[in-house]
């Protein structure tokens, strides 16, 4: 098992370029199953979630080739199975997109409940509600979700909860269904727009993404397409917060600043000076910081995926800040780890009360989810002494070479193989 060792009190300085968005990439890859023609996907991040998706595609019978620069060609003409291998599906959340994609392609799918970060209960009832409304039968048998439709028909679906996954999954199933599907109370995340752009390039008729009403007119066949994944707004935000927290000076390139509006607004409110260009954001050296009240909400609210990194920044701000998590019930597992580093954080229901302004100190800590893990890396960069983080496979699921890129910017992070004496008792 690997772990990270971080020598703290280093500032982040220089320039970094942002990769393609994980949460768009993990949906556009399964979307390629909706055509028998070849699909090219560019600007994919090199992260484990993507490697697993490729393995699943191959197991289903698709041919996948990766070009030298990392672009992917997917040829799913030979797909012969509607059963993604459980051992791969269990590893990550986004495998749930094989439900909509295989239902659209094969009319059926058998898949275990998806794995992924433990953020409290993560039901898929809204996905199921959508598939059922479109005429599919859904059964749960021996841990497998079995979904089958003689004929998928367009339907009018009102989501009870704003869900990124359900919105995309219904869009995938609806692309080749008979007739028109309307999703009301749809999620509006930029990643959803990106998936619709690929589908439309393949010949689908999807309109309204980015608003809360999406309309999909099903077509009988989809063709090949080439698609360039949008920049990762969460990776962008993570670097912005790392630079702001360490008091650094960082140019973040190849981004869509508009997708960061809620983050830009909150960082400015906190006193972080930012310059914004057409496809770049610069975090400038900061002076005084001010406490903030952060509330996570579906897009365009402050992203839940940046809640943990933002909390680390707020530990550096004198005064009391509040962070309310309104998207996931159990997304505060990083708090105990931050407390081990001396952070003064009290949890009251879904709100964290942060008494900031104290020096973090190094400690052996554990990443228990992807974004919480990234937050701990930032905390390690702020701490006095040497911080050791285990559980870094969570971080590798969503950030390409995070520590190498931070090291180029002035961090001092080493990846080592874990030995017993680092984490006594293991
Ligand atoms: C996606 O998860 C992202 N994952 C998450 O990113 C992100 O945090 C989340 O959207 C919110 O933005 C991927 O894109 C692969 P939801 P998802 O369905 O689709 C409830 C990261 O770190 N809900 O929008 O699972 C649910 O419990 C990851 O990159 C239902 O009740 O999120 C939650 O409270 C973590 N029933 C809320 O809705 C359902 O059927 C939002 O979940 C579906 C969801």
Coordinates of C-alpha atoms and ligand atoms in Angstrom, one line a residue:
X1 CA 0.0 0.0 0.0
X2 CA 1.2 3.5 -0.9
X3 CA 1.0 6.6 1.2
X4 CA 2.0 10.2 0.8
X5 CA 4.5 12.0 3.0
X6 CA 4.2 15.8 3.0
X7 CA 6.7 18.2 4.3
X8 CA 4.5 21.2 5.2
X9 CA 4.7 25.0 5.1
X10 CA 5.4 25.2 1.4
X11 CA 3.7 27.7 -0.9
X12 CA 2.2 26.8 -4.3
X13 CA 3.6 29.0 -7.1
X14 CA 3.8 28.9 -10.9
X15 CA 1.4 27.6 -13.5
X16 CA -0.6 24.4 -13.9
X17 CA -2.8 23.1 -16.7
X18 CA -6.1 21.4 -15.9
X19 CA -7.1 18.0 -17.2
X20 CA -10.5 16.8 -18.6
X21 CA -13.3 16.6 -16.1
X22 CA -13.5 13.2 -14.4
X23 CA -17.3 13.4 -13.9
X24 CA -17.9 14.1 -17.6
X25 CA -15.3 11.6 -18.8
X26 CA -16.9 8.8 -16.7
X27 CA -20.2 9.3 -18.5
X28 CA -19.1 9.9 -22.0
X29 CA -17.1 6.6 -22.1
X30 CA -20.2 4.5 -21.4
X31 CA -22.2 6.8 -23.7
X32 CA -20.0 5.5 -26.6
X33 CA -21.9 2.1 -26.3
X34 CA -25.0 3.7 -27.7
X35 CA -23.5 3.5 -31.2
X36 CA -22.0 0.6 -33.3
X37 CA -19.7 3.2 -34.9
X38 CA -16.4 4.4 -33.6
X39 CA -16.2 7.2 -31.0
X40 CA -13.0 9.2 -30.2
X41 CA -12.7 10.8 -26.8
X42 CA -10.0 13.4 -26.2
X43 CA -8.7 15.2 -23.1
X44 CA -9.3 12.3 -20.7
X45 CA -7.7 12.5 -17.3
X46 CA -5.3 9.6 -16.5
X47 CA -7.0 8.4 -13.4
X48 CA -8.0 5.0 -12.1
X49 CA -11.8 5.5 -12.7
X50 CA -11.0 5.8 -16.4
X51 CA -8.8 2.7 -16.5
X52 CA -11.6 0.7 -14.9
X53 CA -14.2 2.0 -17.4
X54 CA -11.9 0.9 -20.2
X55 CA -11.6 -2.6 -18.6
X56 CA -15.4 -2.8 -18.4
X57 CA -15.8 -1.8 -22.1
X58 CA -13.4 -4.5 -23.1
X59 CA -15.1 -7.1 -21.0
X60 CA -18.4 -6.2 -22.8
X61 CA -16.8 -6.8 -26.1
X62 CA -15.8 -3.3 -27.2
X63 CA -12.4 -2.6 -28.9
X64 CA -10.6 0.2 -27.2
X65 CA -7.3 1.7 -28.3
X66 CA -5.4 4.5 -26.6
X67 CA -3.4 6.8 -28.8
X68 CA 0.0 8.1 -27.7
X69 CA -1.3 11.4 -26.3
X70 CA -4.0 9.5 -24.3
X71 CA -7.0 9.9 -26.7
X72 CA -9.3 7.0 -26.7
X73 CA -10.9 5.2 -29.7
X74 CA -13.9 3.1 -28.8
X75 CA -15.4 0.7 -31.3
X76 CA -18.4 -1.1 -29.7
X77 CA -19.6 -2.9 -32.8
X78 CA -18.7 -6.2 -31.2
X79 CA -20.4 -5.7 -27.8
X80 CA -21.9 -9.0 -26.9
X81 CA -22.7 -8.7 -23.2
X82 CA -25.0 -6.7 -21.0
X83 CA -23.3 -7.8 -17.8
X84 CA -20.5 -5.5 -16.7
X85 CA -18.1 -7.5 -14.4
X86 CA -19.1 -7.1 -10.8
X87 CA -15.5 -6.9 -9.5
X88 CA -14.9 -3.8 -11.6
X89 CA -18.4 -2.2 -11.1
X90 CA -17.9 -2.4 -7.3
X91 CA -14.8 -0.3 -7.4
X92 CA -16.4 3.0 -8.3
X93 CA -19.6 5.0 -8.5
X94 CA -19.7 6.0 -12.1
X95 CA -20.1 2.4 -13.3
X96 CA -23.8 3.1 -12.8
X97 CA -23.8 4.8 -16.2
X98 CA -23.6 1.4 -17.8
X99 CA -27.3 1.0 -16.7
X100 CA -28.6 3.8 -19.0
X101 CA -26.0 3.0 -21.7
X102 CA -26.6 -0.8 -21.9
X103 CA -30.3 -0.4 -21.6
X104 CA -30.2 2.0 -24.6
X105 CA -27.9 -0.3 -26.5
X106 CA -29.1 -3.8 -25.6
X107 CA -32.5 -3.3 -24.0
X108 CA -31.2 -4.9 -20.8
X109 CA -28.5 -4.8 -18.2
X110 CA -27.4 -6.8 -15.2
X111 CA -25.2 -4.9 -12.8
X112 CA -24.4 -4.8 -9.1
X113 CA -25.1 -1.7 -7.0
X114 CA -22.2 0.7 -7.8
X115 CA -19.3 1.3 -5.3
X116 CA -17.6 4.7 -4.9
X117 CA -16.8 7.1 -2.1
X118 CA -18.7 6.6 1.2
X119 CA -20.6 9.9 1.5
X120 CA -23.5 8.5 3.5
X121 CA -26.5 6.8 1.8
X122 CA -26.4 7.1 -2.0
X123 CA -29.6 5.6 -3.3
X124 CA -30.3 5.2 -7.0
X125 CA -34.1 5.3 -6.7
X126 CA -34.3 8.3 -9.1
X127 CA -32.4 6.4 -11.8
X128 CA -34.8 3.4 -11.4
X129 CA -37.8 5.7 -11.4
X130 CA -36.7 7.1 -14.8
X131 CA -36.0 3.6 -16.3
X132 CA -39.4 2.3 -15.0
X133 CA -41.3 5.3 -16.4
X134 CA -39.7 4.4 -19.8
X135 CA -41.2 1.0 -19.7
X136 CA -38.3 -1.0 -18.2
X137 CA -38.8 -3.7 -15.6
X138 CA -36.4 -3.5 -12.7
X139 CA -35.6 -6.3 -10.3
X140 CA -33.1 -6.7 -7.5
X141 CA -31.8 -10.3 -7.3
X142 CA -28.9 -11.5 -5.3
X143 CA -27.3 -8.1 -5.2
X144 CA -27.8 -7.5 -8.9
X145 CA -29.9 -4.9 -10.4
X146 CA -31.6 -6.5 -13.5
X147 CA -33.2 -4.0 -15.8
X148 CA -35.0 -5.1 -19.0
X149 CA -37.2 -3.4 -21.5
X150 CA -39.0 -5.0 -24.5
X151 CA -39.2 -1.5 -25.9
X152 CA -38.0 1.7 -24.3
X153 CA -40.5 4.5 -24.7
X154 CA -40.0 8.2 -24.0
X155 CA -41.6 9.4 -20.8
X156 CA -42.2 12.5 -18.7
X157 CA -40.1 12.2 -15.5
X158 CA -40.0 14.6 -12.6
X159 CA -37.0 13.9 -10.4
X160 CA -37.8 14.1 -6.7
X161 CA -34.2 14.9 -6.0
X162 CA -31.8 16.9 -8.1
X163 CA -29.4 14.1 -9.2
X164 CA -26.4 14.3 -11.6
X165 CA -26.3 10.6 -12.0
X166 CA -30.0 10.1 -12.6
X167 CA -30.2 13.0 -15.1
X168 CA -27.3 11.5 -17.2
X169 CA -28.5 7.9 -16.9
X170 CA -32.0 8.8 -18.1
X171 CA -30.6 10.9 -20.9
X172 CA -28.5 7.9 -22.0
X173 CA -31.5 5.5 -22.0
X174 CA -33.7 8.0 -23.7
X175 CA -31.3 8.8 -26.6
X176 CA -32.5 5.8 -28.6
X177 CA -35.9 5.3 -27.0
X178 CA -39.1 5.6 -29.0
X179 CA -40.6 9.1 -28.7
X180 CA -39.8 12.0 -26.4
X181 CA -38.5 12.1 -22.9
X182 CA -38.8 15.1 -20.7
X183 CA -36.7 15.3 -17.4
X184 CA -38.0 17.9 -15.0
X185 CA -36.0 19.1 -12.0
X186 CA -32.9 17.9 -13.8
X187 CA -29.4 18.6 -12.6
X188 CA -27.7 21.5 -14.4
X189 CA -24.0 20.6 -14.0
X190 CA -21.6 21.4 -16.9
X191 CA -20.7 17.7 -17.1
X192 CA -24.3 17.0 -18.1
X193 CA -24.1 19.5 -20.9
X194 CA -20.8 17.8 -22.0
X195 CA -22.5 14.4 -22.2
X196 CA -25.3 15.9 -24.2
X197 CA -22.8 17.5 -26.6
X198 CA -21.3 14.1 -27.3
X199 CA -24.8 12.5 -27.7
X200 CA -25.8 15.2 -30.1
X201 CA -22.6 14.8 -32.1
X202 CA -23.6 11.2 -32.4
X203 CA -26.9 12.2 -33.9
X204 CA -29.1 12.4 -30.7
X205 CA -31.6 15.1 -30.2
X206 CA -31.1 16.5 -26.7
X207 CA -32.0 20.0 -25.8
X208 CA -32.2 22.0 -22.5
X209 CA -29.2 20.7 -20.7
X210 CA -27.9 23.3 -18.3
X211 CA -31.5 24.1 -17.4
X212 CA -33.8 22.1 -15.2
X213 CA -35.9 20.8 -18.1
X214 CA -34.2 18.5 -20.5
X215 CA -36.0 17.1 -23.6
X216 CA -34.7 14.2 -25.5
X217 CA -36.3 13.0 -28.8
X218 CA -35.3 9.4 -29.3
X219 CA -33.7 8.4 -32.5
X220 CA -33.4 4.8 -33.8
X221 CA -29.7 4.9 -34.5
X222 CA -26.6 6.9 -33.4
X223 CA -23.4 7.3 -35.3
X224 CA -19.7 7.9 -34.6
X225 CA -18.3 11.1 -33.2
X226 CA -15.3 12.8 -31.8
X227 CA -15.5 14.6 -28.5
X228 CA -13.2 16.7 -26.3
X229 CA -14.0 16.5 -22.6
X230 CA -14.5 19.8 -20.8
X231 CA -11.9 21.0 -18.2
X232 CA -12.3 19.6 -14.7
X233 CA -13.9 22.4 -12.6
X234 CA -13.3 20.5 -9.4
X235 CA -9.6 19.9 -10.1
X236 CA -9.4 23.7 -10.9
X237 CA -11.1 24.5 -7.6
X238 CA -8.8 22.2 -5.7
X239 CA -5.7 24.0 -7.1
X240 CA -7.3 27.4 -6.5
X241 CA -7.9 26.5 -2.9
X242 CA -4.4 24.9 -2.5
X243 CA -2.8 28.1 -3.7
X244 CA -5.0 30.4 -1.6
X245 CA -4.5 28.3 1.6
X246 CA -0.7 28.2 1.3
X247 CA -0.6 31.9 0.4
X248 CA 0.8 31.2 -3.0
X249 CA 0.6 32.6 -6.4
X250 CA -0.7 30.3 -9.1
X251 CA -1.8 30.6 -12.8
X252 CA -4.4 27.9 -13.6
X253 CA -4.7 27.3 -17.3
X254 CA -7.1 25.6 -19.7
X255 CA -10.2 26.1 -17.6
X256 CA -13.7 27.4 -18.2
X257 CA -13.9 30.2 -15.5
X258 CA -17.7 30.4 -15.8
X259 CA -18.0 26.8 -14.4
X260 CA -16.2 28.1 -11.3
X261 CA -18.5 31.1 -10.6
X262 CA -19.7 30.0 -7.1
X263 CA -16.1 29.1 -6.1
X264 CA -14.7 32.4 -7.4
X265 CA -17.4 34.3 -5.5
X266 CA -16.8 32.5 -2.3
X267 CA -13.0 32.8 -2.5
X268 CA -13.3 36.5 -3.2
X269 CA -15.6 36.9 -0.2
X270 CA -13.0 35.2 1.9
X271 CA -10.4 37.8 0.7
X272 CA -8.5 35.7 -1.9
X273 CA -7.4 38.0 -4.7
X274 CA -8.2 36.4 -8.1
X275 CA -7.6 37.5 -11.7
X276 CA -9.8 35.9 -14.4
X277 CA -9.1 35.5 -18.1
X278 CA -11.0 33.8 -20.9
X279 CA -9.5 30.4 -20.2
X280 CA -7.4 31.0 -17.1
X281 CA -7.7 31.9 -13.4
X282 CA -4.9 33.4 -11.4
X283 CA -4.7 33.1 -7.6
X284 CA -2.7 36.1 -6.4
X285 CA -0.8 36.4 -3.1
X286 CA -3.2 37.2 -0.4
X287 CA -3.3 39.4 2.7
X288 CA -5.9 39.1 5.4
X289 CA -8.6 36.4 5.0
X290 CA -12.2 36.7 6.3
X291 CA -14.5 34.0 7.7
X292 CA -17.1 32.7 5.4
X293 CA -20.4 30.9 5.4
X294 CA -20.3 28.1 2.8
X295 CA -23.4 26.2 1.8
X296 CA -23.1 23.4 -0.8
X297 CA -25.9 23.0 -3.3
X298 CA -26.3 21.4 -6.8
X299 CA -24.9 23.5 -9.6
X300 CA -24.7 26.5 -9.8
X301 CA -24.4 26.4 -6.0
X302 CA -21.1 25.9 -4.3
X303 CA -20.0 22.3 -5.2
X304 CA -20.1 19.6 -2.6
X305 CA -16.9 18.2 -4.2
X306 CA -15.0 21.3 -3.0
X307 CA -16.5 21.4 0.5
X308 CA -13.6 19.5 2.1
X309 CA -10.8 21.5 0.5
X310 CA -12.7 24.8 1.3
X311 CA -12.9 23.7 4.9
X312 CA -9.1 23.3 5.1
X313 CA -8.7 26.9 3.8
X314 CA -11.1 28.1 6.4
X315 CA -9.0 26.6 9.2
X316 CA -6.5 29.3 8.3
X317 CA -8.9 32.1 8.6
X318 CA -9.1 33.9 12.0
X319 CA -12.7 33.8 13.3
X320 CA -15.6 31.4 13.0
X321 CA -16.7 30.1 9.6
X322 CA -19.6 27.8 8.8
X323 CA -19.8 25.0 6.2
X324 CA -23.1 23.4 5.5
X325 CA -23.3 20.2 3.5
X326 CA -26.7 20.1 1.7
X327 CA -26.0 17.5 -1.0
X328 CA -24.7 14.4 0.8
X329 CA -25.6 13.3 4.3
X330 CA -22.3 11.9 5.4
X331 CA -19.6 14.0 3.7
X332 CA -17.7 15.1 6.8
X333 CA -15.4 12.1 7.3
X334 CA -12.3 14.4 6.7
X335 CA -13.3 16.4 9.8
X336 CA -11.9 13.8 12.3
X337 CA -8.6 13.7 10.3
X338 CA -8.3 17.5 10.3
X339 CA -9.0 17.5 14.1
X340 CA -6.0 15.1 14.5
X341 CA -4.0 17.9 12.9
X342 CA -5.2 20.4 15.5
X343 CA -8.1 21.9 13.5
X344 CA -10.8 23.3 15.7
X345 CA -14.0 22.0 14.0
X346 CA -17.3 21.2 15.6
X347 CA -20.0 19.3 13.8
X348 CA -23.7 20.2 14.4
X349 CA -25.8 18.0 12.1
X350 CA -25.0 18.9 8.6
X351 CA -23.0 22.0 9.6
X352 CA -19.3 22.3 10.5
X353 CA -18.3 25.2 12.7
X354 CA -14.7 26.1 12.1
X355 CA -12.8 28.2 14.5
X356 CA -9.9 29.1 12.3
X357 CA -6.6 30.8 12.5
X358 CA -4.6 28.2 14.3
X359 CA -1.5 26.4 13.0
X360 CA -2.1 22.9 11.7
X361 CA 0.3 20.3 12.9
X362 CA 1.4 17.1 11.2
X363 CA -0.1 13.8 12.0
X364 CA -0.6 10.3 10.5
X365 CA -4.0 10.7 8.8
X366 CA -6.2 8.7 6.4
X367 CA -8.1 9.7 3.2
X368 CA -11.5 8.0 3.2
X369 CA -12.8 9.6 0.0
X370 CA -11.6 11.3 -3.1
X371 CA -12.2 15.0 -2.3
X372 CA -11.6 14.6 1.4
X373 CA -8.3 13.0 0.4
X374 CA -7.3 16.1 -1.7
X375 CA -8.3 18.3 1.2
X376 CA -5.9 16.4 3.5
X377 CA -3.1 16.9 1.0
X378 CA -3.7 20.6 1.2
X379 CA -3.8 20.4 5.0
X380 CA -0.5 18.6 4.9
X381 CA 1.0 21.4 2.8
X382 CA 0.0 23.9 5.5
X383 CA 1.1 21.9 8.6
X384 CA 4.1 22.2 10.7
X385 CA 6.2 19.0 10.3
X386 CA 5.8 15.9 8.2
X387 CA 2.2 14.6 7.5
X388 CA 1.6 11.0 6.4
X389 CA -1.6 10.2 4.5
X390 CA -2.8 6.7 3.9
X391 CA -5.8 5.7 1.7
X392 CA -4.4 7.6 -1.3
X393 CA -6.0 5.2 -3.7
X394 CA -9.1 7.4 -3.2
X395 CA -7.1 10.4 -4.5
X396 CA -5.7 8.5 -7.5
X397 CA -9.3 7.7 -8.5
X398 CA -9.9 11.3 -9.4
X399 CA -6.7 13.4 -9.7
X400 CA -4.0 12.7 -12.3
X401 CA -0.6 12.7 -10.7
X402 CA -1.7 15.1 -8.0
X403 CA 1.5 15.1 -5.9
X404 CA 3.8 15.3 -8.9
X405 CA 2.0 18.4 -10.2
X406 CA 2.0 20.0 -6.8
X407 CA 5.7 19.3 -6.4
X408 CA 6.4 21.1 -9.7
X409 CA 4.7 24.1 -8.0
X410 CA 6.8 24.0 -4.8
X411 CA 5.2 21.3 -2.7
X412 CA 7.3 18.6 -1.0
X413 CA 5.3 15.4 -1.3
X414 CA 6.7 12.0 -1.6
X415 CA 4.9 8.7 -2.5
X416 CA 6.2 5.8 -0.4
X417 CA 5.3 2.2 0.1
X418 CA 3.8 1.9 3.5
X419 CA 5.6 0.0 6.2
X420 CA 4.3 -1.0 9.6
X421 CA 6.1 1.6 11.6
X422 CA 4.5 4.5 9.8
X423 CA 1.0 3.5 10.9
X424 CA 1.6 1.5 14.2
X425 CA -0.9 -1.3 14.9
X426 CA -1.6 -2.1 11.2
Ligands
LIG1 C1 -22.1 12.9 -8.8 O1 -22.5 11.9 -7.9 C2 -20.6 13.0 -8.8 N1 -20.1 11.7 -9.2 C3 -20.1 13.3 -7.4 O2 -18.7 13.5 -7.5 C4 -20.7 14.7 -7.0 O3 -20.4 14.9 -5.7 C5 -22.3 14.6 -7.1 O4 -22.7 14.2 -8.4 C6 -22.9 15.9 -6.8 O5 -22.4 16.9 -7.6 C7 -20.1 11.4 -10.5 O6 -20.4 12.2 -11.4 C8 -19.6 10.1 -10.9 P1 -26.2 12.8 -7.2 P2 -24.0 11.3 -7.9 O7 -27.0 11.7 -7.8 O8 -24.5 11.2 -9.3 C9 -29.4 11.8 -3.7 C10 -16.5 13.2 -6.8 O9 -15.9 13.3 -5.7 N2 -29.9 10.8 -4.6 O10 -26.3 14.2 -7.8 O11 -23.9 10.0 -7.1 C11 -28.0 11.5 -3.2 O12 -28.0 10.6 -2.2 C12 -17.9 12.6 -6.7 O13 -16.1 13.5 -7.9 C13 -31.1 10.2 -4.3 O14 -31.7 10.3 -3.2 O15 -24.7 12.4 -7.1 C14 -27.4 12.8 -2.9 O16 -27.8 13.2 -1.6 C15 -18.3 12.2 -5.4 N3 -31.6 9.2 -5.2 C16 -28.1 13.8 -3.9 O17 -29.2 13.1 -4.4 C17 -31.0 9.0 -6.4 O18 -31.5 8.2 -7.2 C18 -27.2 14.1 -5.1 O19 -26.6 12.9 -5.7 C19 -29.8 9.7 -6.7 C20 -29.3 10.6 -5.8

